[in-house]
């Protein structure tokens, strides 16, 4: 089977790494990929994964490539091409692509769609309202004493959410998004949600239009600095499973979200085939959904796929074909921890092109896999090419062992300005 993976981050490296282990995969490309992806080889025949210089949002070029090279399966990693309708376009051209359609991707691409769906279908969530008028938005924010999240409706590279603690901050946030259009047209409408407190966890469920197969528990660390301080990032590290969530509790939480979600999709004619990733806050009043994503999380993918024992090609095909009910997901009993190494300055501005050393030494530790995110080849060197640079991922017998190993591996890697959080998974221990 010839497989094309779309994307360039740590999530896509993890997807490629796992897909290369399938005996069914005989040729693989990644568009555009990164230095680590280009170093992977297929278990079936030893051939190398080829990085193709096409951007993840260049839909016409991706379609032409898949058609010309007769790709049997295209796996879409990031949210933007899904929101642009890549799966619909591939399907219309008679090509198989994994991921939700443009309509189904609205769970992520429109925060207002998603919130209204939750409200209509009895999915536990926060008090909220949406606005196309800034003055009305400000009045609602004031009614919450300004303690709210102001979210640009559309996709904004993960940056369109502003957390406010008082009315002045909320008014400033609404002006920034709606008046100044800091996130472009994504901010023509906003969703305002009350702030809630608790522990945030990531759920993932692989869906096939009819059923949702729940993944184990995991937790991301979204803030840049230790102690959940600093700016929001794409994710500075993650771990699985989450020891303070028993399997029974996880199932109970997931049922409270996924049962009404599946019923709502059926009632409203939404055929969701792909990954549903709800961000859930565990509050004193029970679990509440903060947001839905319509793709694998990053860095959650890195920890999930190091624990997954099934053939990922089989699962993604079943997700497309509506046959997931016949598959049982199997997971390693080991814990997995991913520590992200980032460029100095991230999530603000940062320099690129810093030479990275020590990756091979880290990768050589048993149980360690270094996933590349923002890297590229510069001659013989692997150099930094993004904010999140590497996801150093380790499996261990228990969370403490996995965590110790991930940090031991990360300590072997150097590049100018590199930083990690030092407390990934610490709150679970
Ligand atoms: N883990 C954060 C995200 O994928 O959006």
Coordinates of C-alpha atoms and ligand atoms in Angstrom, one line a residue:
X1 CA 0.0 0.0 0.0
X2 CA 1.3 3.5 -0.9
X3 CA 0.6 6.1 1.8
X4 CA 0.9 9.8 1.7
X5 CA 0.9 11.6 5.1
X6 CA 0.2 15.4 5.2
X7 CA 1.9 17.7 7.7
X8 CA 5.3 18.6 9.1
X9 CA 5.2 18.4 12.9
X10 CA 5.7 16.0 15.8
X11 CA 2.3 14.5 15.3
X12 CA 3.1 13.7 11.7
X13 CA 6.4 12.2 12.6
X14 CA 4.7 9.9 15.1
X15 CA 2.0 9.0 12.5
X16 CA 4.7 8.2 9.9
X17 CA 6.8 6.2 12.4
X18 CA 3.8 4.1 13.4
X19 CA 2.6 3.6 9.8
X20 CA 6.0 2.5 8.7
X21 CA 5.7 -0.5 11.1
X22 CA 2.7 -1.9 9.2
X23 CA 3.6 -4.8 7.0
X24 CA 1.0 -3.4 4.6
X25 CA 2.9 -0.2 3.9
X26 CA 5.2 -0.5 0.9
X27 CA 5.8 3.1 -0.1
X28 CA 5.4 6.3 1.9
X29 CA 5.6 10.0 1.3
X30 CA 5.1 12.9 3.7
X31 CA 4.3 16.4 2.5
X32 CA 6.2 18.5 3.5
X33 CA 7.6 16.4 6.4
X34 CA 10.7 17.2 8.4
X35 CA 14.3 15.9 9.0
X36 CA 13.1 13.1 11.3
X37 CA 10.4 11.9 9.0
X38 CA 12.9 11.7 6.1
X39 CA 15.0 9.4 8.2
X40 CA 12.3 6.7 8.7
X41 CA 12.2 3.4 6.7
X42 CA 9.4 0.9 6.1
X43 CA 9.4 -2.4 8.0
X44 CA 8.0 -4.2 4.9
X45 CA 10.9 -3.5 2.5
X46 CA 13.4 -1.1 4.1
X47 CA 12.6 1.7 1.7
X48 CA 12.9 5.3 3.0
X49 CA 10.0 7.6 3.6
X50 CA 10.3 10.5 1.1
X51 CA 9.6 14.1 2.1
X52 CA 7.8 15.9 -0.7
X53 CA 8.1 19.7 -0.9
X54 CA 4.4 20.5 -1.0
X55 CA 2.8 22.5 1.8
X56 CA 0.0 21.0 3.8
X57 CA -2.4 23.7 2.6
X58 CA -1.6 23.4 -1.1
X59 CA -4.6 21.3 -1.9
X60 CA -4.3 21.3 -5.7
X61 CA -0.7 20.2 -5.6
X62 CA -1.4 17.5 -2.9
X63 CA -4.2 16.1 -5.0
X64 CA -2.1 16.1 -8.2
X65 CA 0.7 14.3 -6.3
X66 CA -1.6 11.7 -4.8
X67 CA -3.2 11.1 -8.2
X68 CA 0.0 11.0 -10.2
X69 CA 1.7 8.6 -7.7
X70 CA -1.5 6.5 -7.2
X71 CA -1.5 6.9 -3.4
X72 CA -3.8 4.2 -1.9
X73 CA -4.3 6.1 1.4
X74 CA -3.7 9.8 2.4
X75 CA -3.5 10.5 6.1
X76 CA -4.2 14.2 7.1
X77 CA -2.5 15.4 10.2
X78 CA -3.2 19.1 10.7
X79 CA -6.5 21.0 11.2
X80 CA -6.2 23.6 8.4
X81 CA -6.3 21.3 5.3
X82 CA -9.3 19.4 7.0
X83 CA -11.1 22.7 7.4
X84 CA -10.3 23.6 3.8
X85 CA -12.0 20.4 2.6
X86 CA -9.1 18.2 1.6
X87 CA -10.9 15.0 2.4
X88 CA -13.9 16.0 0.3
X89 CA -11.7 16.9 -2.6
X90 CA -9.8 13.7 -2.5
X91 CA -13.0 11.7 -2.3
X92 CA -14.4 13.6 -5.3
X93 CA -11.3 12.6 -7.2
X94 CA -11.8 8.9 -6.2
X95 CA -8.9 8.9 -3.7
X96 CA -9.0 7.5 -0.2
X97 CA -8.2 10.0 2.5
X98 CA -8.4 9.7 6.3
X99 CA -9.8 12.5 8.3
X100 CA -13.2 14.3 8.7
X101 CA -14.9 16.0 5.8
X102 CA -15.2 19.8 5.8
X103 CA -18.7 19.7 7.3
X104 CA -17.5 17.3 10.1
X105 CA -14.3 19.4 10.7
X106 CA -16.5 22.2 11.9
X107 CA -16.2 20.8 15.4
X108 CA -12.8 22.4 15.3
X109 CA -12.9 25.0 12.6
X110 CA -15.9 26.8 14.1
X111 CA -16.0 27.3 17.9
X112 CA -19.5 28.7 17.6
X113 CA -20.8 25.6 15.7
X114 CA -19.2 23.4 18.2
X115 CA -20.6 25.2 21.2
X116 CA -24.1 25.4 19.8
X117 CA -23.9 21.7 18.9
X118 CA -23.0 20.9 22.6
X119 CA -25.8 23.1 23.9
X120 CA -28.4 21.5 21.5
X121 CA -27.3 17.9 22.3
X122 CA -26.9 18.0 26.1
X123 CA -23.1 17.7 26.1
X124 CA -21.7 19.0 29.4
X125 CA -20.0 22.3 28.8
X126 CA -19.7 25.9 30.1
X127 CA -22.1 28.9 30.0
X128 CA -21.4 30.7 26.8
X129 CA -22.7 32.9 24.1
X130 CA -21.5 33.9 20.6
X131 CA -21.5 37.4 19.0
X132 CA -20.9 39.1 15.7
X133 CA -21.3 42.5 17.4
X134 CA -18.5 43.7 19.6
X135 CA -20.7 45.9 21.9
X136 CA -23.0 42.9 22.6
X137 CA -20.0 40.7 23.3
X138 CA -18.6 43.3 25.8
X139 CA -21.9 43.5 27.6
X140 CA -22.0 39.7 28.0
X141 CA -18.4 39.6 29.1
X142 CA -19.2 42.3 31.7
X143 CA -22.1 40.1 33.0
X144 CA -19.4 37.5 33.8
X145 CA -17.3 40.2 35.6
X146 CA -14.9 39.7 32.7
X147 CA -13.8 36.3 33.9
X148 CA -14.1 34.5 30.6
X149 CA -12.4 33.0 27.6
X150 CA -12.8 35.1 24.4
X151 CA -12.3 32.8 21.4
X152 CA -12.1 33.8 17.7
X153 CA -14.7 31.6 16.0
X154 CA -12.4 30.3 13.2
X155 CA -9.0 28.7 13.1
X156 CA -6.1 30.9 14.3
X157 CA -3.1 28.7 14.4
X158 CA -4.0 27.7 18.0
X159 CA -3.7 31.3 19.1
X160 CA -7.2 32.7 18.9
X161 CA -8.1 32.1 22.6
X162 CA -7.6 34.9 25.1
X163 CA -8.2 34.2 28.8
X164 CA -9.5 37.2 30.8
X165 CA -9.7 37.9 34.5
X166 CA -11.6 41.2 34.6
X167 CA -13.8 43.3 32.5
X168 CA -11.0 45.6 31.2
X169 CA -9.1 42.5 30.0
X170 CA -12.2 41.1 28.3
X171 CA -13.0 44.4 26.5
X172 CA -9.3 44.5 25.3
X173 CA -9.6 40.9 24.1
X174 CA -12.8 41.6 22.2
X175 CA -11.3 44.7 20.6
X176 CA -8.1 42.8 19.7
X177 CA -10.1 39.9 18.0
X178 CA -13.1 41.7 16.5
X179 CA -11.9 45.3 15.9
X180 CA -8.2 44.9 15.3
X181 CA -8.7 41.5 13.6
X182 CA -5.5 40.2 15.3
X183 CA -6.4 36.7 13.9
X184 CA -7.9 37.9 10.6
X185 CA -11.3 36.8 9.5
X186 CA -11.3 34.1 12.2
X187 CA -12.3 36.9 14.5
X188 CA -15.3 38.2 12.7
X189 CA -17.4 36.5 15.4
X190 CA -16.4 35.5 18.9
X191 CA -17.5 32.9 21.4
X192 CA -17.3 33.9 25.0
X193 CA -17.3 31.2 27.7
X194 CA -17.3 31.5 31.4
X195 CA -14.0 30.5 33.1
X196 CA -14.1 27.2 34.9
X197 CA -11.4 25.7 37.1
X198 CA -10.2 22.1 37.5
X199 CA -7.8 19.7 35.9
X200 CA -7.8 19.6 32.1
X201 CA -7.4 16.2 30.3
X202 CA -7.4 15.2 26.7
X203 CA -9.8 12.6 25.4
X204 CA -9.3 11.0 22.0
X205 CA -11.8 8.8 20.2
X206 CA -11.3 7.3 16.7
X207 CA -14.6 7.5 14.9
X208 CA -16.1 5.8 11.8
X209 CA -19.4 7.7 11.4
X210 CA -21.2 5.3 13.7
X211 CA -19.0 4.4 16.7
X212 CA -16.2 6.1 18.7
X213 CA -13.3 4.0 20.0
X214 CA -11.9 5.7 23.1
X215 CA -8.1 6.0 23.5
X216 CA -6.6 5.9 27.0
X217 CA -6.4 9.0 29.2
X218 CA -3.7 11.6 28.6
X219 CA -2.8 15.1 29.7
X220 CA -1.1 17.8 27.8
X221 CA 0.8 20.8 29.3
X222 CA -0.2 23.9 27.3
X223 CA 1.6 26.7 29.1
X224 CA 5.2 27.5 28.2
X225 CA 6.7 27.5 31.7
X226 CA 6.8 25.2 34.8
X227 CA 3.8 25.3 37.1
X228 CA 1.5 26.1 34.2
X229 CA 2.8 29.6 34.0
X230 CA 3.6 31.7 30.9
X231 CA 1.9 31.9 27.5
X232 CA -0.2 29.2 25.9
X233 CA 1.7 27.0 23.4
X234 CA 0.8 24.2 21.1
X235 CA 1.7 21.8 23.9
X236 CA 5.0 21.4 25.9
X237 CA 4.7 17.8 26.8
X238 CA 2.2 15.0 27.5
X239 CA 1.8 11.7 29.3
X240 CA -0.4 8.6 29.3
X241 CA -2.1 7.1 31.1
X242 CA -3.3 9.6 33.7
X243 CA -3.0 7.8 37.1
X244 CA -5.6 9.9 38.8
X245 CA -8.3 8.7 36.3
X246 CA -9.3 5.1 36.7
X247 CA -10.5 3.2 33.7
X248 CA -14.0 3.3 35.2
X249 CA -13.8 7.1 35.7
X250 CA -12.4 7.6 32.2
X251 CA -15.3 5.6 30.7
X252 CA -17.9 7.5 32.7
X253 CA -16.4 10.8 31.6
X254 CA -16.2 9.7 28.0
X255 CA -19.7 8.3 28.0
X256 CA -21.1 11.7 29.2
X257 CA -19.4 13.3 26.2
X258 CA -19.4 10.7 23.4
X259 CA -22.9 9.3 23.8
X260 CA -24.7 12.6 23.3
X261 CA -22.1 13.6 20.7
X262 CA -22.7 10.4 18.6
X263 CA -26.5 10.8 19.0
X264 CA -26.3 14.5 18.0
X265 CA -24.2 13.6 14.9
X266 CA -26.7 10.9 13.9
X267 CA -29.7 13.3 14.4
X268 CA -28.0 16.1 12.5
X269 CA -26.6 14.0 9.6
X270 CA -22.9 14.6 10.5
X271 CA -20.8 11.7 9.3
X272 CA -17.6 12.1 11.3
X273 CA -14.8 9.7 10.3
X274 CA -11.6 10.7 11.9
X275 CA -10.2 11.6 15.3
X276 CA -12.4 13.4 17.8
X277 CA -10.3 15.1 20.4
X278 CA -12.3 16.8 23.2
X279 CA -10.4 18.9 25.7
X280 CA -12.2 18.3 29.0
X281 CA -12.1 20.1 32.3
X282 CA -12.7 18.0 35.4
X283 CA -14.6 20.4 37.6
X284 CA -16.4 20.1 41.0
X285 CA -19.6 19.9 39.0
X286 CA -18.4 17.1 36.8
X287 CA -16.6 17.0 33.4
X288 CA -17.2 19.9 31.0
X289 CA -16.0 20.0 27.4
X290 CA -13.8 23.1 26.7
X291 CA -13.5 22.5 23.0
X292 CA -13.5 19.8 20.3
X293 CA -10.6 19.2 17.9
X294 CA -11.1 17.1 14.8
X295 CA -7.6 15.6 14.5
X296 CA -4.9 13.9 16.6
X297 CA -3.5 16.1 19.4
X298 CA 0.2 17.1 19.3
X299 CA 2.0 16.0 21.5
X300 CA -0.7 13.5 22.5
X301 CA -0.1 11.5 19.3
X302 CA 3.5 10.9 20.3
X303 CA 2.5 9.2 23.5
X304 CA -0.5 7.4 22.1
X305 CA 1.3 5.8 19.2
X306 CA 4.2 4.7 21.3
X307 CA 1.7 2.7 23.4
X308 CA -0.6 1.5 20.5
X309 CA -0.1 -2.1 19.6
X310 CA -2.6 -2.4 16.7
X311 CA -1.6 -1.8 13.1
X312 CA -2.5 1.8 12.5
X313 CA -3.1 1.2 8.8
X314 CA -5.9 -1.2 9.7
X315 CA -7.5 1.2 12.2
X316 CA -7.4 4.2 9.8
X317 CA -8.9 2.1 7.0
X318 CA -11.7 0.9 9.4
X319 CA -12.3 4.5 10.4
X320 CA -12.8 5.4 6.7
X321 CA -14.9 2.2 6.0
X322 CA -17.2 2.4 9.0
X323 CA -15.9 -1.0 10.3
X324 CA -14.3 0.1 13.6
X325 CA -16.7 -1.9 15.7
X326 CA -14.9 -5.1 14.6
X327 CA -11.5 -3.8 16.0
X328 CA -10.3 -3.9 19.6
X329 CA -7.7 -1.3 20.5
X330 CA -4.7 -2.8 22.3
X331 CA -2.3 -0.7 24.4
X332 CA 1.0 -1.3 26.0
X333 CA 0.7 -1.4 29.8
X334 CA 3.7 0.9 29.9
X335 CA 3.5 4.6 30.5
X336 CA 4.6 7.1 27.9
X337 CA 5.9 10.6 28.5
X338 CA 6.8 13.2 25.8
X339 CA 9.0 16.2 26.7
X340 CA 9.0 18.9 24.1
X341 CA 12.2 20.7 23.4
X342 CA 11.5 24.2 22.1
X343 CA 13.3 27.2 20.6
X344 CA 14.3 30.0 22.9
X345 CA 11.5 32.7 22.7
X346 CA 8.7 30.3 21.7
X347 CA 5.7 30.8 21.7
X348 CA 6.8 34.3 20.8
X349 CA 9.5 35.0 18.2
X350 CA 12.5 32.8 18.0
X351 CA 15.4 32.1 15.7
X352 CA 15.7 29.2 13.4
X353 CA 18.7 27.3 11.9
X354 CA 20.4 26.3 15.2
X355 CA 22.4 23.1 14.8
X356 CA 21.0 20.2 16.9
X357 CA 23.3 17.6 18.4
X358 CA 22.8 14.5 20.4
X359 CA 19.6 13.1 18.8
X360 CA 21.3 9.8 18.0
X361 CA 22.5 9.4 21.6
X362 CA 19.1 10.1 22.9
X363 CA 17.4 7.7 20.4
X364 CA 19.8 4.9 21.3
X365 CA 18.4 4.7 24.9
X366 CA 16.1 1.6 25.0
X367 CA 12.5 2.8 25.2
X368 CA 13.2 6.3 23.7
X369 CA 12.0 7.7 20.5
X370 CA 12.8 11.3 19.5
X371 CA 10.1 12.7 17.3
X372 CA 11.0 15.7 15.2
X373 CA 8.7 18.7 14.9
X374 CA 10.4 21.9 13.7
X375 CA 13.5 20.5 12.1
X376 CA 15.1 20.4 8.7
X377 CA 18.3 19.2 7.1
X378 CA 21.0 21.8 6.3
X379 CA 23.7 19.8 4.5
X380 CA 24.8 17.2 7.0
X381 CA 23.2 18.9 10.0
X382 CA 19.8 18.7 11.5
X383 CA 18.8 22.3 12.4
X384 CA 15.9 24.0 14.1
X385 CA 13.1 25.1 11.9
X386 CA 10.2 25.9 14.3
X387 CA 9.1 26.7 17.8
X388 CA 8.5 23.2 19.0
X389 CA 11.6 21.4 17.8
X390 CA 11.6 17.8 19.2
X391 CA 9.3 15.6 21.2
X392 CA 11.5 13.4 23.3
X393 CA 9.3 10.4 24.1
X394 CA 9.9 7.5 26.4
X395 CA 8.1 4.3 27.5
X396 CA 8.7 3.0 31.0
X397 CA 7.2 0.7 33.6
X398 CA 5.1 3.3 35.3
X399 CA 5.0 7.1 34.9
X400 CA 8.0 7.8 37.1
X401 CA 10.3 5.6 35.0
X402 CA 9.0 6.9 31.7
X403 CA 9.4 10.5 32.9
X404 CA 13.0 9.9 34.2
X405 CA 13.9 8.3 30.9
X406 CA 12.4 11.1 28.8
X407 CA 14.4 13.7 30.7
X408 CA 17.6 11.6 30.6
X409 CA 17.2 11.5 26.8
X410 CA 16.4 15.2 26.5
X411 CA 19.5 16.0 28.4
X412 CA 21.6 14.4 25.7
X413 CA 20.3 16.8 23.1
X414 CA 21.6 20.3 22.6
X415 CA 20.9 23.4 20.5
X416 CA 21.3 27.0 21.2
X417 CA 18.4 28.4 23.1
X418 CA 16.8 25.0 23.8
X419 CA 14.3 24.9 26.6
X420 CA 11.9 22.3 28.1
X421 CA 9.5 22.4 30.9
X422 CA 11.0 20.5 33.9
X423 CA 7.6 19.4 35.3
X424 CA 6.0 17.3 32.6
X425 CA 3.8 14.6 34.3
X426 CA 4.9 15.9 37.7
X427 CA 1.4 16.7 38.9
X428 CA 0.4 13.1 38.3
X429 CA 3.1 11.7 40.6
Ligands
LIG1 N1 -2.3 19.2 22.4 C1 -2.8 20.4 21.9 C2 -3.3 20.3 20.5 O1 -3.0 19.4 19.8 O2 -4.1 21.2 20.1

